[in-house]
mmCIF file with all atom_site columns, C-alpha atoms in Angstrom:
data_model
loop_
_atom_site.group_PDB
_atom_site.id
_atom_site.type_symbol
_atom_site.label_atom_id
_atom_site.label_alt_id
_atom_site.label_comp_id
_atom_site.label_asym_id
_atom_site.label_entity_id
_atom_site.label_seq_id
_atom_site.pdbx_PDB_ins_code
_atom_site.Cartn_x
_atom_site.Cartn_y
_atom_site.Cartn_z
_atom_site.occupancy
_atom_site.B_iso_or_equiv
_atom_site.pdbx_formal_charge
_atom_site.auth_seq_id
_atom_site.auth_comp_id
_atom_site.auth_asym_id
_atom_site.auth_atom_id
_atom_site.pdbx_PDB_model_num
ATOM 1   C CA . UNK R 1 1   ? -15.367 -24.017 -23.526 1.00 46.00 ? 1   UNK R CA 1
ATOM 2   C CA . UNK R 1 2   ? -12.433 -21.599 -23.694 1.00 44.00 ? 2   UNK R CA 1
ATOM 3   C CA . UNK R 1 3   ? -14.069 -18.806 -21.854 1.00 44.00 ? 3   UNK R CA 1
ATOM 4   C CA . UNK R 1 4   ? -15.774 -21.476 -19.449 1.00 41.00 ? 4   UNK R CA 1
ATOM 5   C CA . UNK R 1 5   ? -12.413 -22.439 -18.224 1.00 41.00 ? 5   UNK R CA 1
ATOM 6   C CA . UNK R 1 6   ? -11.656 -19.360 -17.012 1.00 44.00 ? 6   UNK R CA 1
ATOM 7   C CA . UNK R 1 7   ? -14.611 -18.368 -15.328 1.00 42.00 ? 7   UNK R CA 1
ATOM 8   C CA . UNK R 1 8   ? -14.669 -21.703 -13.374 1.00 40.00 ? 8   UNK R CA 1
ATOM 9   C CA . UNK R 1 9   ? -10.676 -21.126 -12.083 1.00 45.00 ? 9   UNK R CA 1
ATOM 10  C CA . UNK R 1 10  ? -12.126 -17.521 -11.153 1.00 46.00 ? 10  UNK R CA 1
ATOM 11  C CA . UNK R 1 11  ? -14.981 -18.789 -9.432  1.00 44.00 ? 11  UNK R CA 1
ATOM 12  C CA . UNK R 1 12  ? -12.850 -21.574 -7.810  1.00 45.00 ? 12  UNK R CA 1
ATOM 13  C CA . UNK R 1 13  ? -10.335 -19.568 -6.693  1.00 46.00 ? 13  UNK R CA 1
ATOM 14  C CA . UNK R 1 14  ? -12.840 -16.461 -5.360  1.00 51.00 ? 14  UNK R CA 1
ATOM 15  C CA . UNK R 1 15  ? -14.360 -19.068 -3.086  1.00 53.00 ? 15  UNK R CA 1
ATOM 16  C CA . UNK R 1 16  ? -10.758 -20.386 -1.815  1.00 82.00 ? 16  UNK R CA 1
ATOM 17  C CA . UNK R 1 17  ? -9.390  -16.923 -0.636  1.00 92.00 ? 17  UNK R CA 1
ATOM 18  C CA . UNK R 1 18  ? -8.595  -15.877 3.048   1.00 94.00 ? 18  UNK R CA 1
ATOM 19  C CA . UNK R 1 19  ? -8.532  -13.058 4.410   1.00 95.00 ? 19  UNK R CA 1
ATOM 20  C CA . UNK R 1 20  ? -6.039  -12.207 7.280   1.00 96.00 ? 20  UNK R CA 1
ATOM 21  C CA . UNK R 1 21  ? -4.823  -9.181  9.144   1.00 98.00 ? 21  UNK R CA 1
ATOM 22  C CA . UNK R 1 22  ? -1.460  -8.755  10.743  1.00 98.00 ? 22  UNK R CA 1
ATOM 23  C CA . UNK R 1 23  ? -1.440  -5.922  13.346  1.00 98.00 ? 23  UNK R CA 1
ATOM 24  C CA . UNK R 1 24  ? 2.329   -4.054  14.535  1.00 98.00 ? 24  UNK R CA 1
ATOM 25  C CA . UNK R 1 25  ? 1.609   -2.272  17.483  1.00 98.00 ? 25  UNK R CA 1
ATOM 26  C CA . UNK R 1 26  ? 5.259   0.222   17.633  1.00 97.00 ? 26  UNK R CA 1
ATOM 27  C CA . UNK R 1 27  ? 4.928   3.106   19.641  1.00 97.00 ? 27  UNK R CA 1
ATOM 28  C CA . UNK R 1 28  ? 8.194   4.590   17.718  1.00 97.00 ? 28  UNK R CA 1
ATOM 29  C CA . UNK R 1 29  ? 9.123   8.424   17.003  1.00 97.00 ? 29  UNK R CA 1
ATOM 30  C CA . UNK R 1 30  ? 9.452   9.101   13.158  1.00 98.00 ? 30  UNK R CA 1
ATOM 31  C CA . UNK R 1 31  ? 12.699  11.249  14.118  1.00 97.00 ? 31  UNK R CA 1
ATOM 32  C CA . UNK R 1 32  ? 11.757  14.747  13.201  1.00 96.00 ? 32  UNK R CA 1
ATOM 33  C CA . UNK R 1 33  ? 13.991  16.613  10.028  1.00 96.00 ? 33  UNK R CA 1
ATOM 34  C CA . UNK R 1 34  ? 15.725  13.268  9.361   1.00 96.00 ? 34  UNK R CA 1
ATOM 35  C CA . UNK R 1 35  ? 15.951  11.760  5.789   1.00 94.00 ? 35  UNK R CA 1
ATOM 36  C CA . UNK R 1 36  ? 17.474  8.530   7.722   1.00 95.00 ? 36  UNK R CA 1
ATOM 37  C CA . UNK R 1 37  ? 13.914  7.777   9.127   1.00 97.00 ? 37  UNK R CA 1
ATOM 38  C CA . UNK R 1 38  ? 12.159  4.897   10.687  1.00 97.00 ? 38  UNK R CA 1
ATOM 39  C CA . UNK R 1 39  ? 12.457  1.444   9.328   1.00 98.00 ? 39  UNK R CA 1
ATOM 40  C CA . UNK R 1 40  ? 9.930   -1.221  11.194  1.00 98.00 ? 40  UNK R CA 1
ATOM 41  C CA . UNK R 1 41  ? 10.568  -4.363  10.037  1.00 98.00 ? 41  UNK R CA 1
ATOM 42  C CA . UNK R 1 42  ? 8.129   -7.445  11.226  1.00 98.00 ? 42  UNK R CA 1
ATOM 43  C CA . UNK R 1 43  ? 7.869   -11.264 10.095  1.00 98.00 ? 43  UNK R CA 1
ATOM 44  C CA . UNK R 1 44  ? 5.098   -13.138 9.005   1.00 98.00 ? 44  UNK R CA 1
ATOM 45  C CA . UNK R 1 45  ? 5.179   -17.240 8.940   1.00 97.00 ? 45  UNK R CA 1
ATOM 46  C CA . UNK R 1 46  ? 2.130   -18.482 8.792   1.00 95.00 ? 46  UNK R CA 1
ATOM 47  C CA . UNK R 1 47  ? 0.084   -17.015 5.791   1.00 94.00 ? 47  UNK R CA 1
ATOM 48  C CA . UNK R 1 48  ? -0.941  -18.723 2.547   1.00 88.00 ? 48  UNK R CA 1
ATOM 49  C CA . UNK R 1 49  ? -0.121  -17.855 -0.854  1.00 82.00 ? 49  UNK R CA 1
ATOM 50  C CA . UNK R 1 50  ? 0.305   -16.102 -3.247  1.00 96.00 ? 50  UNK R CA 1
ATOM 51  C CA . UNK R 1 51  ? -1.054  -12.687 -2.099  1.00 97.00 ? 51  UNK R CA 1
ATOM 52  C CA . UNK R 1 52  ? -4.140  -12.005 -4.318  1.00 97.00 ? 52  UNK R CA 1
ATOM 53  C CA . UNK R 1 53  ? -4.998  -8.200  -2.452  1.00 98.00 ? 53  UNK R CA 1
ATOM 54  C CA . UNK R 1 54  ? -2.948  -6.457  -0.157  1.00 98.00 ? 54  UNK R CA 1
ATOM 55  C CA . UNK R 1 55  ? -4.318  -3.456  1.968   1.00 98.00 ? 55  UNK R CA 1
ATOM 56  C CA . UNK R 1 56  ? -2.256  -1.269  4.643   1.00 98.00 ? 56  UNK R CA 1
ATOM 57  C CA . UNK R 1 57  ? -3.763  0.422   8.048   1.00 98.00 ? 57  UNK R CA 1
ATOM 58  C CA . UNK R 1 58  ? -1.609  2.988   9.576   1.00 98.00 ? 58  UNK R CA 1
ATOM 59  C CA . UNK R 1 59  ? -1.703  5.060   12.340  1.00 98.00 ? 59  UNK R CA 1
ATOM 60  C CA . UNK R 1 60  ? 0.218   7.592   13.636  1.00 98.00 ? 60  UNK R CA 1
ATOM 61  C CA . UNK R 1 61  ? -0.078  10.465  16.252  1.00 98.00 ? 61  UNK R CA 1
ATOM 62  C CA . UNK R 1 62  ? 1.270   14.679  16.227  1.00 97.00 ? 62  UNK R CA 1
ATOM 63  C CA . UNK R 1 63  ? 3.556   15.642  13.828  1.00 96.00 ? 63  UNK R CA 1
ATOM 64  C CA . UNK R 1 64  ? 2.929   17.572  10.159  1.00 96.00 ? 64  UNK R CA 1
ATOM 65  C CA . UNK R 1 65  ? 1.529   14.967  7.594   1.00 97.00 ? 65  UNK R CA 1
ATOM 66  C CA . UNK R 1 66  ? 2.748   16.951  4.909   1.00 97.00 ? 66  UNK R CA 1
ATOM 67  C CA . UNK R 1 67  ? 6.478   16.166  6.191   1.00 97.00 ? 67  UNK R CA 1
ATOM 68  C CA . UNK R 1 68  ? 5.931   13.031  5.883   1.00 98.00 ? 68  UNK R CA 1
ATOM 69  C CA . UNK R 1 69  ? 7.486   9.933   3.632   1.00 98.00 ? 69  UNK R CA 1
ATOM 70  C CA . UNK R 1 70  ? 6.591   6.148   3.858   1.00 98.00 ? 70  UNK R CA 1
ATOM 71  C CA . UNK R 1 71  ? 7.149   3.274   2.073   1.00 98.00 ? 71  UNK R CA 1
ATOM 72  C CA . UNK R 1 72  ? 6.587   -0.845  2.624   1.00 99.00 ? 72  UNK R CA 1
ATOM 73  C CA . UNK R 1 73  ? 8.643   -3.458  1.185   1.00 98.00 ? 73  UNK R CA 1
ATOM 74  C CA . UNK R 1 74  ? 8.265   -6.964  0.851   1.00 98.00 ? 74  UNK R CA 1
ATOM 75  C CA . UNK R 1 75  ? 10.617  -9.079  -1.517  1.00 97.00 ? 75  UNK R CA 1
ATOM 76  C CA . UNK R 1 76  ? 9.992   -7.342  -4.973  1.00 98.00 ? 76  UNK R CA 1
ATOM 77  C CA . UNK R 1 77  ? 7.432   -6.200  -3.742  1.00 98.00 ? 77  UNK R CA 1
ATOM 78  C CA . UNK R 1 78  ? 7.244   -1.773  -3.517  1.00 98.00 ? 78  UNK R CA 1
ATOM 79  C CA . UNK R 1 79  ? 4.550   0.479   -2.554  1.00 98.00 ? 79  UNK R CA 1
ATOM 80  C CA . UNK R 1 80  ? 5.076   4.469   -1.678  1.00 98.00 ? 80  UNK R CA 1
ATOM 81  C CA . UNK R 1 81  ? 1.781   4.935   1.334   1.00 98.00 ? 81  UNK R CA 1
ATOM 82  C CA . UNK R 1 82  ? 2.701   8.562   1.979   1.00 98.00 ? 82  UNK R CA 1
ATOM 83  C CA . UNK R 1 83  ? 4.964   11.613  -0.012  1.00 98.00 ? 83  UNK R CA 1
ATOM 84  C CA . UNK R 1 84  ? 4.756   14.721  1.762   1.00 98.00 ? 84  UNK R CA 1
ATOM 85  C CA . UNK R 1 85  ? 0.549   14.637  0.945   1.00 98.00 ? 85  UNK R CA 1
ATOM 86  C CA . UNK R 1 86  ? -0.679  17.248  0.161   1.00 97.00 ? 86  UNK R CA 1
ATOM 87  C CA . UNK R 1 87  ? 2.677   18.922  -1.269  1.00 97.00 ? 87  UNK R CA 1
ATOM 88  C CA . UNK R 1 88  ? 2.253   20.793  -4.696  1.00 96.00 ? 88  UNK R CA 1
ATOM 89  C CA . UNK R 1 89  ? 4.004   23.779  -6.817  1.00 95.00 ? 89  UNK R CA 1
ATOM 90  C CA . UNK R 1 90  ? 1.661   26.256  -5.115  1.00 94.00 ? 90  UNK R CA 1
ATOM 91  C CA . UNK R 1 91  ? 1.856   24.510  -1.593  1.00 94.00 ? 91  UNK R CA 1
ATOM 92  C CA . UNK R 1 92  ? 5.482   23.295  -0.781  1.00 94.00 ? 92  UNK R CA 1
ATOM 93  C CA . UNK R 1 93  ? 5.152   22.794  3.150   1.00 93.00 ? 93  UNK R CA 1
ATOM 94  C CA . UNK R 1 94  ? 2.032   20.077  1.890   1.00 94.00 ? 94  UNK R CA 1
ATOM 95  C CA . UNK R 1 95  ? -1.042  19.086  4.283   1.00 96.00 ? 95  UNK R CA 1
ATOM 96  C CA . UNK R 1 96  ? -1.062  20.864  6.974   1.00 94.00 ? 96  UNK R CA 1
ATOM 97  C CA . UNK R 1 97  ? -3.365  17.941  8.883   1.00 96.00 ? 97  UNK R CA 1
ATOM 98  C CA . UNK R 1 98  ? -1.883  16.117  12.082  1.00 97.00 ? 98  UNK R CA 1
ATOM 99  C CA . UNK R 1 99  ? -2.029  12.245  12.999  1.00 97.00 ? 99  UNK R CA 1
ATOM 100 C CA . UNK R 1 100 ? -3.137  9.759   10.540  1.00 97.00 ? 100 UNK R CA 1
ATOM 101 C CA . UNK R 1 101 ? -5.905  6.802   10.867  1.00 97.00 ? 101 UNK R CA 1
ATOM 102 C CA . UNK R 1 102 ? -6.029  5.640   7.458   1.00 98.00 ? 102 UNK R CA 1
ATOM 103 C CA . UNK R 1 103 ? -6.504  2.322   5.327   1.00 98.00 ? 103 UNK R CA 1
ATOM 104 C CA . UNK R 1 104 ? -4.455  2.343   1.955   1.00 98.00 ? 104 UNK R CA 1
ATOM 105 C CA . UNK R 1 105 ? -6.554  0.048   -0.892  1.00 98.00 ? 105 UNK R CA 1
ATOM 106 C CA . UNK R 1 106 ? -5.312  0.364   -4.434  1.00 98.00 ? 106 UNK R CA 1
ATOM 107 C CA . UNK R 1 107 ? -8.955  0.304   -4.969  1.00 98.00 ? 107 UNK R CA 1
ATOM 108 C CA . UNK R 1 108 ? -10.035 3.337   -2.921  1.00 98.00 ? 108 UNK R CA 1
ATOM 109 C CA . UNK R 1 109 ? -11.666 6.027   -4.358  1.00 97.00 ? 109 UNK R CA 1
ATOM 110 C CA . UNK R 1 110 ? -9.243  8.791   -4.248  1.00 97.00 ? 110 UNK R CA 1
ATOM 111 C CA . UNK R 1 111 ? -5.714  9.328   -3.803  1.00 98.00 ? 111 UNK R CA 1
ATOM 112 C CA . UNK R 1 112 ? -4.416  10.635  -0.766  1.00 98.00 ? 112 UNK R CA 1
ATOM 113 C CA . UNK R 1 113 ? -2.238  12.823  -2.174  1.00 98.00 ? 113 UNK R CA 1
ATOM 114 C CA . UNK R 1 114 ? -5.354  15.420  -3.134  1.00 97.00 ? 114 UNK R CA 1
ATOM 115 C CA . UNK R 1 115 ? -7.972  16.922  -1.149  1.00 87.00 ? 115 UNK R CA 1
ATOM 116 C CA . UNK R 1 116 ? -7.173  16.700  1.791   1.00 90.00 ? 116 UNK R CA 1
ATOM 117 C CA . UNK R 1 117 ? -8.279  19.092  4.768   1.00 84.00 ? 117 UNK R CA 1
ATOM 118 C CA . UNK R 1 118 ? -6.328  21.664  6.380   1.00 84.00 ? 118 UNK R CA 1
ATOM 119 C CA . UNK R 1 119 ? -6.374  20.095  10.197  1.00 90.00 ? 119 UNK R CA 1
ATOM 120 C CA . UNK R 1 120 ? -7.213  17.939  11.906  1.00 94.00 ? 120 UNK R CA 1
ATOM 121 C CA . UNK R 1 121 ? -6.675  14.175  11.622  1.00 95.00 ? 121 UNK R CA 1
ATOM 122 C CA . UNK R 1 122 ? -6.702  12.173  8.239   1.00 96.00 ? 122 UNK R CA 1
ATOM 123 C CA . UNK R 1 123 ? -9.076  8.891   8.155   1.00 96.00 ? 123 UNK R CA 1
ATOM 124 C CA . UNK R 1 124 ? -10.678 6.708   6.015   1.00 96.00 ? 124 UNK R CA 1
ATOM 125 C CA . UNK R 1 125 ? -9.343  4.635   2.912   1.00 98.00 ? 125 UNK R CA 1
ATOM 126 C CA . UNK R 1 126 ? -7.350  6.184   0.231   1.00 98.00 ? 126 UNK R CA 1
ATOM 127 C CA . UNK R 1 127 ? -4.973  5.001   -2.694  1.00 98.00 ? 127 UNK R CA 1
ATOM 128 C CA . UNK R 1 128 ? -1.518  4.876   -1.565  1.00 98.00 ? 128 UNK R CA 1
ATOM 129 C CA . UNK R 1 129 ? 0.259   8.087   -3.079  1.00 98.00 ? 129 UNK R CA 1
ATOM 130 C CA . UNK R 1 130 ? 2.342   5.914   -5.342  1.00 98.00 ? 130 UNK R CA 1
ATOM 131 C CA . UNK R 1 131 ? 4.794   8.779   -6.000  1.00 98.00 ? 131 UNK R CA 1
ATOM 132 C CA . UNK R 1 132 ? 8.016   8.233   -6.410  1.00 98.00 ? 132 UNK R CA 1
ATOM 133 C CA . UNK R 1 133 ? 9.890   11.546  -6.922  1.00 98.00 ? 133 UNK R CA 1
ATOM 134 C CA . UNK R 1 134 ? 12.183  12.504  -4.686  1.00 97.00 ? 134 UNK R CA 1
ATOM 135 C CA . UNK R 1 135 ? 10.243  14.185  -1.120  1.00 97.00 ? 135 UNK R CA 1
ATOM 136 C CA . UNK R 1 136 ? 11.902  17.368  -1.611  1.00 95.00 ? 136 UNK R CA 1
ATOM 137 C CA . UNK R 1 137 ? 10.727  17.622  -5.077  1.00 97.00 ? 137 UNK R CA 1
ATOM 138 C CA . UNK R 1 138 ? 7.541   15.970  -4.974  1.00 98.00 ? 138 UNK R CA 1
ATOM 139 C CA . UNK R 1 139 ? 4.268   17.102  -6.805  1.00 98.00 ? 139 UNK R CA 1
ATOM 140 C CA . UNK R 1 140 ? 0.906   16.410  -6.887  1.00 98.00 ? 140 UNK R CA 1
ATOM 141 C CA . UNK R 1 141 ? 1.786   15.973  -10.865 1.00 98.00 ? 141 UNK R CA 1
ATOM 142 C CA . UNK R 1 142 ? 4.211   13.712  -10.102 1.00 98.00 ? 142 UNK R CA 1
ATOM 143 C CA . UNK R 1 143 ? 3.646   10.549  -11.723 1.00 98.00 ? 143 UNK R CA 1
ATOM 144 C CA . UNK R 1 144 ? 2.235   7.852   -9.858  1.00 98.00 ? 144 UNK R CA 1
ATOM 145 C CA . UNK R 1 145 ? 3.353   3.908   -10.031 1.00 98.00 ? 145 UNK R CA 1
ATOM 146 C CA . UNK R 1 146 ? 4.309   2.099   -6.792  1.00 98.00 ? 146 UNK R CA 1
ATOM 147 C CA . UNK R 1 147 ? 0.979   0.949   -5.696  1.00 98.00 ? 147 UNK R CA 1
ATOM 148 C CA . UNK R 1 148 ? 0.282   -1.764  -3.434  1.00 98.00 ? 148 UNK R CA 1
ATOM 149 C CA . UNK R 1 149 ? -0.662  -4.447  -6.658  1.00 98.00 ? 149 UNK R CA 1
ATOM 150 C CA . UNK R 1 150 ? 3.187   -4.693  -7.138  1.00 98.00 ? 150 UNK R CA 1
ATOM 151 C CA . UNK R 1 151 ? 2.729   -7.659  -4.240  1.00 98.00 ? 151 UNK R CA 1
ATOM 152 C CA . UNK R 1 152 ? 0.038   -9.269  -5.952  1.00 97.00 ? 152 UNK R CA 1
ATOM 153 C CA . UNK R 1 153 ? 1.662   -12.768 -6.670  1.00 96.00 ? 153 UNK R CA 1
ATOM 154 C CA . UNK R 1 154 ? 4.079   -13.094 -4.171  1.00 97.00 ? 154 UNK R CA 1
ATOM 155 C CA . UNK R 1 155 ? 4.592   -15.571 -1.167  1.00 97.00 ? 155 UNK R CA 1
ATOM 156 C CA . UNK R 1 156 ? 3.377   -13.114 1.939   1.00 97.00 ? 156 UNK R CA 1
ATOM 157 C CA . UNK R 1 157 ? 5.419   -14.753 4.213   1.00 98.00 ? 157 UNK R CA 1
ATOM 158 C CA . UNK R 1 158 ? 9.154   -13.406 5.436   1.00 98.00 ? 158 UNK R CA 1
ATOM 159 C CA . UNK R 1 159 ? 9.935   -9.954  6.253   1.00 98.00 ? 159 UNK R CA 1
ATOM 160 C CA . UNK R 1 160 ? 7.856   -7.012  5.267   1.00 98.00 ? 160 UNK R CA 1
ATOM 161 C CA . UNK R 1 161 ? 9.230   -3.405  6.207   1.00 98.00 ? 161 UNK R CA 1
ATOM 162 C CA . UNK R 1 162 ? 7.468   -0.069  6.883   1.00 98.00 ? 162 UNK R CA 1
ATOM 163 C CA . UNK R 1 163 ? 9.801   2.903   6.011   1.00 98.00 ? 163 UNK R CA 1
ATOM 164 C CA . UNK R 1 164 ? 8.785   6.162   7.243   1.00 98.00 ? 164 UNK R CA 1
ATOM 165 C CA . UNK R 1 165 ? 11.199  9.313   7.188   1.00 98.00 ? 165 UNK R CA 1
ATOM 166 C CA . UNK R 1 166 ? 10.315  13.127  7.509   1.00 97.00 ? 166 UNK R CA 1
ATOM 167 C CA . UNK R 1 167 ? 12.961  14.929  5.987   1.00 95.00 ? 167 UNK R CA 1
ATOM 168 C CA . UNK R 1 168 ? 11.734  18.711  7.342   1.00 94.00 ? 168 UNK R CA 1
ATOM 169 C CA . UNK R 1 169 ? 11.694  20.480  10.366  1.00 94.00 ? 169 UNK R CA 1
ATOM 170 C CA . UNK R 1 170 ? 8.093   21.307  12.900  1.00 85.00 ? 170 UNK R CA 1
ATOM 171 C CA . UNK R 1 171 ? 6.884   18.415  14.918  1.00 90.00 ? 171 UNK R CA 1
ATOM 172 C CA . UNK R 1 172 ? 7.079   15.029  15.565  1.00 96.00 ? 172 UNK R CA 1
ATOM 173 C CA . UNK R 1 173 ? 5.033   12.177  14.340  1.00 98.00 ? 173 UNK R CA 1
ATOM 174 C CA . UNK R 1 174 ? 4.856   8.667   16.616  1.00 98.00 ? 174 UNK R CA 1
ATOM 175 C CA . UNK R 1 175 ? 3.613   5.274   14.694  1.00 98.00 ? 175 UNK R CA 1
ATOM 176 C CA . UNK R 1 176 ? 1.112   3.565   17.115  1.00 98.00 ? 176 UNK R CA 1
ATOM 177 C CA . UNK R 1 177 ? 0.694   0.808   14.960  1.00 98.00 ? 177 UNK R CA 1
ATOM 178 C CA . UNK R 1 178 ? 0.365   -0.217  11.140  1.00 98.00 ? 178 UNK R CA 1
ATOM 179 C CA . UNK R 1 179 ? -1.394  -3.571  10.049  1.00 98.00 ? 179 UNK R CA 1
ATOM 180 C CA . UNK R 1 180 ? -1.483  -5.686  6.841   1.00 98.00 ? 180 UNK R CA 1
ATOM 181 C CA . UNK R 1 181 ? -4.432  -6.629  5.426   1.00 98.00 ? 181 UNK R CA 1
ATOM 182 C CA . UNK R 1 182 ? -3.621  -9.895  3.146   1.00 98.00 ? 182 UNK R CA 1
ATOM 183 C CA . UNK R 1 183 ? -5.888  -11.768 1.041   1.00 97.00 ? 183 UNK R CA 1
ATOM 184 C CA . UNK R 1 184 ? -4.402  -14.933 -0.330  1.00 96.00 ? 184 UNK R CA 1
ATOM 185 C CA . UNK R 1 185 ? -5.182  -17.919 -2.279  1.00 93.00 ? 185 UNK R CA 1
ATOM 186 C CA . UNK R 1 186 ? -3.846  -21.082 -0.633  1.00 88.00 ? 186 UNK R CA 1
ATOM 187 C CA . UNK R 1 187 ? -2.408  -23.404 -2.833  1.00 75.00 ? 187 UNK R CA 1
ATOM 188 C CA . UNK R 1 188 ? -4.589  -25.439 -5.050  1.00 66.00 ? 188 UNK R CA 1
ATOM 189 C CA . UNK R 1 189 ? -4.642  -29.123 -5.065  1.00 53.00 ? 189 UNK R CA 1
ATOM 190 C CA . UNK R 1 190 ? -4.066  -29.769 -9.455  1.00 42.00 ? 190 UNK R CA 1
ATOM 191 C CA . UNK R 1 191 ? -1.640  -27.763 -11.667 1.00 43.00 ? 191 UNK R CA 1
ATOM 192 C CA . UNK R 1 192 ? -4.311  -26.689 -14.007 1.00 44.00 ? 192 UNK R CA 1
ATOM 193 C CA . UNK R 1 193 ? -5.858  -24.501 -10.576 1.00 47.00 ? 193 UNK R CA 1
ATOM 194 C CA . UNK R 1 194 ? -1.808  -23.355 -9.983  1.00 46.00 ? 194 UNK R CA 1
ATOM 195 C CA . UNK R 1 195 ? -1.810  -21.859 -13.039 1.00 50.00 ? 195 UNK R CA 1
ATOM 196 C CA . UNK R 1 196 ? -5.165  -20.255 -13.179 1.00 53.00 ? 196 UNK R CA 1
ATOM 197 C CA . UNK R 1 197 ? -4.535  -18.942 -10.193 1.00 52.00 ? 197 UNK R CA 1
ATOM 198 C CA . UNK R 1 198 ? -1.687  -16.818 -11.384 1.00 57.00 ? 198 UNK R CA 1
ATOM 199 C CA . UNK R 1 199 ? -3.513  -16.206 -14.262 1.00 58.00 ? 199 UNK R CA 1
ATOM 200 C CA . UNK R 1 200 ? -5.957  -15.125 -11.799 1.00 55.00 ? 200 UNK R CA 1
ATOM 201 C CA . UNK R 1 201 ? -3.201  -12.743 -9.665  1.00 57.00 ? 201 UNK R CA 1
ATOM 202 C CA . UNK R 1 202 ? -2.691  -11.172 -13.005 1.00 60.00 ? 202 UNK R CA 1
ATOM 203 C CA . UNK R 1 203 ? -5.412  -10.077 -14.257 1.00 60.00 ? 203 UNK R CA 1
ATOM 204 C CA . UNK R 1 204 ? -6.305  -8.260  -11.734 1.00 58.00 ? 204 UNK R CA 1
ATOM 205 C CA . UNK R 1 205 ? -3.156  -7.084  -11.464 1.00 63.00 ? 205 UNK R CA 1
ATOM 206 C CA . UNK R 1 206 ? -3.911  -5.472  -15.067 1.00 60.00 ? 206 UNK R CA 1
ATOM 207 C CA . UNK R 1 207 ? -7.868  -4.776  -14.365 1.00 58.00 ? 207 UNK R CA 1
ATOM 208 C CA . UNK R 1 208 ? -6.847  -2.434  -11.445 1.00 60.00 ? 208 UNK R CA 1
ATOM 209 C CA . UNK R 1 209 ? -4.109  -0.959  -13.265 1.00 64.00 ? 209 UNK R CA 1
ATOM 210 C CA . UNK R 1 210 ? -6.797  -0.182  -16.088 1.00 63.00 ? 210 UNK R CA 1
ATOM 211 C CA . UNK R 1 211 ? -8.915  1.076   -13.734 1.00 58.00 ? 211 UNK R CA 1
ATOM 212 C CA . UNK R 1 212 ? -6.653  4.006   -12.266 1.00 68.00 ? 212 UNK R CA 1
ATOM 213 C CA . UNK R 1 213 ? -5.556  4.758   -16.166 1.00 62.00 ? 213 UNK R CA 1
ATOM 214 C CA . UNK R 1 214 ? -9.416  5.323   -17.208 1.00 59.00 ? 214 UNK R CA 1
ATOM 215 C CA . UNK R 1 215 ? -10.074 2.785   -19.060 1.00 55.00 ? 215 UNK R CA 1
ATOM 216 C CA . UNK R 1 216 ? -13.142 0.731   -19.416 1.00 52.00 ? 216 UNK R CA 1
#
């Protein structure tokens, strides 16, 4: 009965997500060799929680992606999307790619960070960066740990900001738009289903986390 109780609250709970996705057109310069950056700040009201998965779409036009520095906060809430990709002890000036279409998942395959091309635009889904060394001394050994989980539990709604900066000089990157991509679990009916479902938020929280450390 112990283990039955848990799978039940899972299966409960998997059934009782939504799904919803919050799109920011902007339009705004990131201004170019300026540490003071961009800070987009929007307001959600309606979703329900707790957030149980949080992805990120952003996309931005021109510009040198390997300049580039973004972050999103939301309460306590902390995740570093971009730091200077590409950017190692060999290559300082980092990706050398232009414009961005891309879909941060903690559960992507790869990190954005590495193996990237040399032009063109970057697409597809990727794990945030997650570094948070400083962007002038930033590493692809640098070690990673603001990924988007860091949301998981929290009440999406209220303000949710989009920080991005490039701190060197050579072109100019615009944000067209970013979007949030929030799965929540609206609040049960019975305090037994409360609790399982931040039992729920947290262990997968710590499965994901076990995940990008290697282990089984």
């Amino acid at each position: 009965m112990k283990f039955l109780i848990p799978l039940l609250l899972t299966a409960t709970l998997c059934s009782a997500s939504v799904t919803a996705t919050y799109v920011f057109p902007s339009g705004l310069a990131v201004p170019d060799n300026n540490i003071t950056g961009l800070a987009d700040s929007r307001e959600i009201t309606d979703a329900a929680g707790p957030v149980l998965h949080l992805s990120v779409s952003l996309e931005l036009t021109g510009g040198w992606n390997g300049d580039l520095y973004a972050h999103l906060v939301h309460d306590s809430g902390f995740a570093v999307l971009l730091n200077r990709i590409g950017r190692s002890a060999a290559d300082t000036l980092g990706s050398g790619t232009s414009g961005l279409q891309a879909v941060f998942d903690d559960d992507a395959a790869f990190d954005i960070h590495l193996g990237l091309p040399s032009s063109g635009i970057v697409a597809g889904t990727w794990q945030p960066d997650a570094r948070t060394a400083d962007p002038g001394s930033v590493t692809d050994s640098s070690p990673r740990s603001a990924f988007l989980d860091s949301f998981a539990g929290l009440n999406p709604n209220g303000r949710w900001t989009l920080f991005l900066a490039d701190p060197s000089p050579g072109g100019t990157s615009t944000l067209t738009s970013w979007s949030l991509h929030l799965t929540t679990v609206p609040e049960p009916g019975s305090g037994l289903l409360a609790a399982g479902g931040m039992l729920f938020v947290l262990t997968i929280r710590k499965r994901r986390t076990m995940s990008r450390d290697g282990n089984p």
